[in-house]
């Protein structure tokens, strides 16, 4: 599609299923606008790109799936207060901000096993100003049959999760010191 302010838009999803065992797909979404706001001395365009893909295979005792996503966003902050700025001040303003998100993920689904399924993902976020964040998550789910003890008992399901999040900001708002953080969660 195409819209106001020179705004192209594309969205596509391709999917292929082969022999009932293999399955894969690709996803693309793109939208942008280039300087459609008039009477502002700063750039005011933006761009969003999102690309994803996956592959899945079904075997006799389990199914596995891997995938990845990439997202890039670029925005320009172009609003100025009602104050007169000289050309040098306007030229020194860094109005562009870029964000990136990258992710790899996988999943196993078992048939007739104590491990019902397991999911894992690794993702990263960054921006133009030196911020970054990394996240890792592992989520195995177990199912234990209790009918061997007593046939009137239901199965015991145990859903677990291990998650790590770490990152840093290049500087704080009021100084040039960086901020680093990390969190580890275990449970569900």
XYZ file of N, CA and C in Angstrom:
564
model
N 0.803 -1.170 0.000
C 0.000 0.000 0.000
C 0.859 1.251 0.000
N 0.217 2.359 -0.164
C 0.909 3.642 -0.172
C -0.043 4.680 0.398
N 0.467 5.520 1.328
C -0.404 6.476 1.993
C 0.128 7.890 1.948
N -0.487 8.739 2.760
C -0.084 10.140 2.856
C 1.363 10.258 3.307
N 1.968 11.397 3.048
C 3.329 11.730 3.477
C 4.350 10.712 2.961
N 4.189 10.242 1.742
C 5.124 9.277 1.142
C 5.324 8.070 2.057
N 4.246 7.377 2.352
C 4.262 6.271 3.302
C 4.007 4.943 2.601
N 5.073 4.225 2.214
C 4.866 2.877 1.666
C 4.624 1.869 2.787
N 3.793 0.874 2.504
C 3.467 -0.170 3.477
C 3.452 -1.509 2.752
N 4.212 -2.464 3.282
C 4.260 -3.808 2.704
C 4.127 -4.807 3.840
N 3.264 -5.799 3.671
C 3.146 -6.882 4.645
C 2.934 -8.171 3.865
N 3.763 -9.180 4.183
C 3.671 -10.446 3.459
C 3.966 -11.601 4.405
N 3.278 -12.713 4.190
C 3.521 -13.934 4.933
C 3.521 -15.084 3.941
N 4.633 -15.809 3.904
C 4.739 -16.976 3.028
C 4.803 -18.219 3.893
N 4.047 -19.230 3.532
C 3.970 -20.450 4.332
C 4.056 -21.656 3.397
N 4.811 -22.646 3.796
C 4.947 -23.868 2.999
C 4.837 -25.071 3.931
N 4.009 -26.033 3.556
C 3.847 -27.263 4.309
C 4.221 -28.408 3.373
N 5.265 -29.170 3.749
C 5.742 -30.233 2.869
C 5.590 -31.596 3.532
N 4.939 -32.497 2.869
C 4.821 -33.902 3.279
C 4.258 -34.076 4.690
N 3.512 -33.144 5.182
C 2.877 -33.213 6.492
C 3.874 -33.315 7.642
N 5.163 -33.221 7.380
C 6.168 -33.315 8.427
C 6.961 -32.025 8.574
N 7.167 -31.321 7.497
C 7.952 -30.094 7.509
C 7.041 -28.906 7.226
N 7.312 -27.817 7.915
C 6.480 -26.647 7.829
C 7.383 -25.444 8.036
N 7.343 -24.461 7.166
C 8.141 -23.264 7.387
C 7.403 -22.035 6.869
N 7.810 -20.890 7.386
C 7.171 -19.651 6.991
C 8.096 -18.465 7.163
N 7.791 -17.407 6.436
C 8.537 -16.157 6.488
C 7.532 -15.016 6.566
N 7.838 -14.023 7.412
C 6.955 -12.880 7.604
C 7.756 -11.599 7.403
N 7.184 -10.634 6.691
C 7.821 -9.342 6.462
C 6.783 -8.242 6.602
N 7.158 -7.202 7.341
C 6.305 -6.017 7.451
C 7.209 -4.791 7.379
N 6.846 -3.854 6.517
C 7.645 -2.643 6.334
C 6.704 -1.455 6.185
N 6.997 -0.391 6.915
C 6.267 0.869 6.762
C 7.251 1.997 7.040
N 7.123 3.073 6.285
C 7.987 4.225 6.523
C 7.307 5.488 6.025
N 7.840 6.600 6.463
C 7.377 7.894 5.998
C 8.588 8.813 5.969
N 8.715 9.559 4.921
C 9.890 10.414 4.771
C 9.498 11.882 4.795
N 9.757 12.528 5.920
C 9.624 13.978 6.068
C 8.303 14.519 5.541
N 7.211 13.940 6.014
C 5.891 14.377 5.572
C 5.347 15.571 6.320
N 5.936 15.938 7.458
C 5.454 17.072 8.238
C 6.148 18.333 7.714
N 5.367 19.279 7.289
C 5.930 20.502 6.711
C 6.291 21.514 7.794
N 7.128 22.460 7.429
C 7.509 23.604 8.266
C 8.206 23.207 9.558
N 9.012 22.183 9.508
C 9.861 21.846 10.645
C 11.287 21.692 10.125
N 12.254 22.258 10.818
C 13.629 22.183 10.323
C 14.314 20.840 10.587
N 13.697 19.979 11.367
C 14.295 18.690 11.717
C 13.694 17.576 10.871
N 14.461 16.496 10.701
C 13.928 15.320 10.008
C 12.744 14.773 10.794
N 11.712 14.301 10.094
C 10.531 13.788 10.791
C 10.041 12.479 10.217
N 10.875 11.783 9.485
C 10.485 10.490 8.940
C 10.641 9.376 9.966
N 10.091 8.234 9.642
C 10.254 7.039 10.487
C 10.298 5.809 9.594
N 10.761 4.694 10.183
C 10.837 3.436 9.441
C 10.672 2.286 10.429
N 9.833 1.333 10.098
C 9.650 0.108 10.878
C 9.812 -1.080 9.954
N 10.727 -1.973 10.314
C 10.946 -3.202 9.554
C 10.834 -4.363 10.540
N 10.037 -5.353 10.192
C 9.896 -6.540 11.018
C 10.008 -7.750 10.098
N 10.954 -8.637 10.404
C 11.183 -9.827 9.593
C 11.250 -11.028 10.526
N 10.520 -12.069 10.212
C 10.514 -13.281 11.022
C 10.479 -14.514 10.148
N 11.003 -15.611 10.685
C 10.989 -16.877 9.953
C 10.969 -18.019 10.956
N 10.429 -19.164 10.537
C 10.435 -20.354 11.393
C 10.504 -21.602 10.525
N 10.934 -22.675 11.161
C 10.934 -24.000 10.535
C 10.464 -24.992 11.592
N 9.564 -25.896 11.224
C 9.034 -26.888 12.153
C 9.102 -28.265 11.495
N 9.487 -29.253 12.302
C 9.565 -30.627 11.808
C 8.858 -31.543 12.809
N 8.003 -32.402 12.280
C 7.283 -33.360 13.124
C 7.889 -34.734 12.918
N 8.432 -35.298 14.004
C 9.011 -36.640 13.972
C 8.056 -37.600 14.680
N 8.482 -38.844 14.841
C 7.603 -39.857 15.420
C 7.261 -39.581 16.882
N 8.252 -39.199 17.686
C 8.032 -39.038 19.126
C 8.051 -37.593 19.596
N 8.378 -36.691 18.736
C 8.400 -35.281 19.140
C 8.310 -34.386 17.905
N 7.993 -33.119 18.166
C 7.967 -32.074 17.149
C 8.897 -30.969 17.610
N 9.719 -30.448 16.694
C 10.585 -29.336 17.067
C 10.369 -28.168 16.113
N 10.619 -26.978 16.658
C 10.415 -25.756 15.894
C 11.501 -24.753 16.273
N 12.091 -24.097 15.290
C 13.051 -23.015 15.526
C 12.585 -21.801 14.727
N 12.901 -20.636 15.256
C 12.488 -19.422 14.567
C 13.330 -18.241 14.993
N 13.164 -17.169 14.284
C 13.879 -15.945 14.599
C 13.090 -14.734 14.143
N 13.324 -13.627 14.827
C 12.669 -12.362 14.510
C 13.695 -11.241 14.569
N 13.578 -10.297 13.670
C 14.404 -9.099 13.665
C 13.471 -7.915 13.471
N 13.637 -6.923 14.324
C 12.830 -5.708 14.186
C 13.740 -4.498 14.310
N 13.631 -3.594 13.369
C 14.379 -2.340 13.376
C 13.382 -1.193 13.277
N 13.464 -0.264 14.220
C 12.601 0.917 14.221
C 13.469 2.160 14.264
N 13.131 3.135 13.444
C 13.842 4.413 13.448
C 12.806 5.524 13.501
N 12.960 6.398 14.479
C 12.053 7.521 14.649
C 12.866 8.807 14.741
N 12.249 9.908 14.355
C 12.859 11.228 14.497
C 11.979 12.074 15.401
N 12.595 12.617 16.433
C 11.902 13.551 17.310
C 12.046 14.914 16.680
N 10.965 15.494 16.252
C 11.066 16.724 15.479
C 10.342 17.901 16.102
N 9.668 17.725 17.219
C 8.943 18.833 17.826
C 9.878 19.800 18.525
N 9.730 21.079 18.274
C 10.513 22.122 18.931
C 9.559 23.082 19.621
N 9.931 23.578 20.794
C 9.068 24.561 21.456
C 9.040 25.881 20.680
N 8.146 26.759 21.057
C 8.018 28.052 20.381
C 9.122 29.012 20.808
N 10.333 28.604 20.551
C 11.505 29.438 20.815
C 12.279 29.503 19.510
N 12.848 30.605 19.214
C 13.626 30.737 17.991
C 15.015 30.153 18.214
N 15.378 29.166 17.388
C 16.687 28.524 17.461
C 17.513 28.977 16.266
N 18.812 29.172 16.489
C 19.664 29.506 15.351
C 20.006 28.232 14.587
N 20.562 28.391 13.400
C 20.853 27.271 12.505
C 21.842 26.291 13.120
N 22.835 26.803 13.837
C 23.843 25.936 14.455
C 23.217 25.059 15.543
N 22.317 25.605 16.332
C 21.647 24.821 17.381
C 20.779 23.728 16.761
N 20.039 24.072 15.729
C 19.189 23.076 15.058
C 20.040 21.980 14.433
N 21.165 22.341 13.852
C 22.046 21.348 13.230
C 22.671 20.417 14.269
N 22.802 20.870 15.515
C 23.418 20.031 16.552
C 22.432 19.077 17.219
N 21.156 19.194 16.929
C 20.146 18.321 17.543
C 20.173 16.959 16.858
N 20.348 15.915 17.661
C 20.304 14.532 17.141
C 18.890 14.002 17.352
N 18.028 14.248 16.373
C 16.612 13.886 16.535
C 16.305 12.430 16.225
N 17.243 11.717 15.623
C 16.997 10.326 15.231
C 17.227 9.378 16.399
N 16.353 8.409 16.534
C 16.502 7.344 17.524
C 16.206 6.032 16.819
N 17.071 5.054 17.037
C 16.904 3.736 16.418
C 16.817 2.673 17.496
N 15.941 1.711 17.280
C 15.770 0.591 18.195
C 15.924 -0.702 17.400
N 16.550 -1.674 17.993
C 16.675 -2.977 17.361
C 16.256 -4.078 18.323
N 15.560 -5.067 17.811
C 15.152 -6.222 18.603
C 15.468 -7.464 17.786
N 16.188 -8.410 18.397
C 16.626 -9.625 17.713
C 16.281 -10.813 18.607
N 15.717 -11.862 18.028
C 15.266 -12.990 18.848
C 15.455 -14.308 18.111
N 15.952 -15.299 18.854
C 15.991 -16.685 18.409
C 15.151 -17.487 19.390
N 14.358 -18.407 18.883
C 13.507 -19.197 19.762
C 13.405 -20.623 19.246
N 13.176 -21.536 20.164
C 13.022 -22.930 19.812
C 12.007 -23.596 20.720
N 11.427 -24.687 20.232
C 10.406 -25.398 21.002
C 10.463 -26.881 20.655
N 10.343 -27.711 21.684
C 10.217 -29.157 21.533
C 8.912 -29.585 22.180
N 8.127 -30.383 21.483
C 6.891 -30.940 22.031
C 7.017 -32.457 21.922
N 6.986 -33.120 23.071
C 7.185 -34.566 23.113
C 5.854 -35.288 23.173
N 5.831 -36.509 22.619
C 4.668 -37.390 22.711
C 5.033 -38.537 23.644
N 4.155 -38.847 24.568
C 4.358 -39.969 25.493
C 5.685 -39.859 26.243
N 5.907 -38.727 26.911
C 7.145 -38.500 27.648
C 6.822 -37.746 28.934
N 7.728 -37.849 29.914
C 7.564 -37.080 31.145
C 7.761 -35.592 30.897
N 8.539 -35.268 29.886
C 8.681 -33.866 29.492
C 7.601 -33.595 28.453
N 6.657 -32.755 28.817
C 5.547 -32.441 27.923
C 6.029 -31.570 26.767
N 6.698 -30.465 27.094
C 7.275 -29.586 26.089
C 8.352 -28.736 26.734
N 9.173 -28.112 25.912
C 10.220 -27.208 26.385
C 10.383 -26.095 25.362
N 10.455 -24.867 25.872
C 10.653 -23.701 25.017
C 11.894 -22.955 25.489
N 12.638 -22.397 24.560
C 13.802 -21.582 24.883
C 13.828 -20.383 23.953
N 14.282 -19.255 24.486
C 14.415 -18.069 23.641
C 15.584 -17.223 24.124
N 16.225 -16.586 23.183
C 17.315 -15.660 23.444
C 17.022 -14.408 22.642
N 16.949 -13.270 23.326
C 16.624 -12.032 22.625
C 17.540 -10.908 23.075
N 17.669 -9.917 22.211
C 18.511 -8.762 22.491
C 17.804 -7.510 22.014
N 17.931 -6.458 22.791
C 17.401 -5.138 22.448
C 18.553 -4.151 22.494
N 18.598 -3.220 21.556
C 19.584 -2.142 21.631
C 19.004 -0.878 21.005
N 19.669 0.247 21.280
C 19.260 1.494 20.659
C 20.486 2.317 20.289
N 20.238 3.434 19.666
C 21.312 4.275 19.135
C 22.132 4.946 20.241
N 21.584 5.051 21.439
C 22.253 5.767 22.522
C 22.975 4.846 23.492
N 23.308 3.644 23.084
C 24.139 2.767 23.899
C 23.405 1.926 24.920
N 22.100 1.822 24.848
C 21.360 0.927 25.735
C 21.311 -0.452 25.093
N 21.403 -1.480 25.925
C 21.244 -2.824 25.408
C 20.707 -3.728 26.504
N 20.009 -4.772 26.074
C 19.400 -5.695 27.016
C 19.403 -7.081 26.383
N 19.737 -8.081 27.189
C 19.744 -9.472 26.734
C 18.832 -10.272 27.656
N 18.013 -11.119 27.058
C 17.087 -11.956 27.835
C 17.212 -13.390 27.354
N 17.294 -14.313 28.308
C 17.281 -15.736 28.019
C 16.183 -16.366 28.852
N 15.376 -17.210 28.240
C 14.295 -17.895 28.963
C 14.262 -19.364 28.544
N 14.112 -20.226 29.533
C 13.959 -21.661 29.318
C 12.723 -22.087 30.091
N 11.810 -22.759 29.397
C 10.527 -23.104 30.001
C 10.176 -24.563 29.719
N 10.693 -25.495 30.541
C 10.274 -26.899 30.386
C 9.012 -27.179 31.216
N 8.131 -27.982 30.667
C 6.905 -28.381 31.359
C 6.867 -29.905 31.425
N 6.608 -30.414 32.624
C 6.642 -31.850 32.876
C 5.244 -32.361 33.185
N 5.013 -33.636 32.849
C 3.750 -34.289 33.176
C 4.067 -35.691 33.700
N 3.708 -35.922 34.968
C 3.985 -37.206 35.614
C 2.665 -37.950 35.818
N 2.550 -39.149 35.264
C 1.313 -39.918 35.454
C 1.254 -40.483 36.879
N 0.144 -40.264 37.531
C -0.049 -40.786 38.887
C -0.986 -41.979 38.914
N -1.394 -42.443 37.760
C -2.310 -43.585 37.705
C -1.619 -44.873 38.144
N -0.282 -44.895 38.159
C 0.428 -46.076 38.663
C 0.278 -46.216 40.169
N 0.079 -45.095 40.840
C -0.146 -45.123 42.291
C -1.604 -45.454 42.589
N -2.497 -44.728 41.912
C -3.926 -44.934 42.083
C -4.601 -44.475 40.793
N -5.418 -45.317 40.218
C -5.996 -44.971 38.923
C -7.001 -43.833 38.998
N -7.412 -43.409 40.175
C -8.330 -42.278 40.321
C -7.610 -40.937 40.385
N -6.284 -40.957 40.399
C -5.516 -39.711 40.470
C -5.294 -39.133 39.075
N -5.299 -37.817 38.987
C -4.975 -37.125 37.746
C -3.458 -37.020 37.607
N -3.013 -36.737 36.394
C -1.581 -36.536 36.170
C -1.105 -35.274 36.884
N 0.147 -35.290 37.304
C 0.767 -34.135 37.954
C 1.502 -33.323 36.889
N 1.090 -32.096 36.703
C 1.741 -31.197 35.747
C 2.619 -30.219 36.506
N 3.855 -30.084 36.058
C 4.814 -29.176 36.682
C 5.327 -28.234 35.600
N 4.922 -26.975 35.692
C 5.343 -25.953 34.741
C 6.461 -25.141 35.377
N 7.610 -25.066 34.728
C 8.761 -24.373 35.295
C 9.265 -23.321 34.311
N 10.083 -22.403 34.854
C 10.651 -21.362 34.015
C 11.923 -20.829 34.653
N 12.940 -20.668 33.841
C 14.178 -20.019 34.251
C 14.371 -18.853 33.295
N 14.568 -17.670 33.857
C 14.666 -16.487 33.006
C 15.763 -15.562 33.521
N 16.607 -15.110 32.606
C 17.669 -14.162 32.940
C 17.477 -12.906 32.098
N 17.624 -11.752 32.719
C 17.542 -10.474 32.029
C 18.708 -9.620 32.496
N 19.504 -9.140 31.570
C 20.633 -8.278 31.904
C 20.770 -7.186 30.872
N 21.261 -6.044 31.328
C 21.414 -4.952 30.386
C 22.161 -3.791 30.985
N 22.283 -2.769 30.168
C 22.942 -1.559 30.649
C 22.503 -0.364 29.821
N 22.570 0.783 30.476
C 22.384 2.066 29.824
C 23.743 2.749 29.814
N 24.097 3.367 28.702
C 25.417 3.977 28.576
C 25.632 5.094 29.582
N 24.567 5.844 29.900
C 24.698 6.900 30.895
C 23.352 7.175 31.538
N 23.409 7.767 32.734
C 22.178 8.149 33.425
C 21.743 9.520 32.912
N 20.600 9.994 33.396
C 20.110 11.299 32.964
C 20.963 12.445 33.489
N 21.521 12.276 34.694
C 22.216 13.399 35.319
C 23.739 13.252 35.399
N 24.306 12.174 34.842
C 25.762 12.018 34.846
C 26.172 11.096 33.696
N 27.478 10.934 33.516
C 27.992 10.054 32.478
C 28.214 8.622 32.966
N 27.767 8.299 34.183
C 27.905 6.953 34.720
C 26.929 6.017 34.016
N 27.395 4.795 33.761
C 26.473 3.846 33.140
C 25.727 3.071 34.223
N 24.616 2.485 33.822
C 23.784 1.683 34.721
C 23.775 0.273 34.180
N 24.161 -0.699 35.015
C 24.111 -2.116 34.646
C 23.159 -2.828 35.596
N 22.452 -3.802 35.086
C 21.496 -4.540 35.912
C 21.402 -5.964 35.396
N 20.973 -6.861 36.263
C 20.688 -8.237 35.869
C 19.704 -8.847 36.854
N 18.840 -9.701 36.353
C 17.821 -10.377 37.147
C 17.777 -11.844 36.734
N 17.585 -12.708 37.706
C 17.408 -14.135 37.466
C 16.130 -14.564 38.184
N 15.213 -15.139 37.450
C 13.958 -15.656 38.013
C 13.897 -17.147 37.782
N 13.544 -17.882 38.828
C 13.355 -19.332 38.734
C 11.982 -19.629 39.315
N 11.191 -20.370 38.599
C 9.838 -20.696 39.055
C 8.893 -20.662 37.891
N 7.680 -20.227 38.164
C 6.735 -20.047 37.073
C 5.804 -18.910 37.359
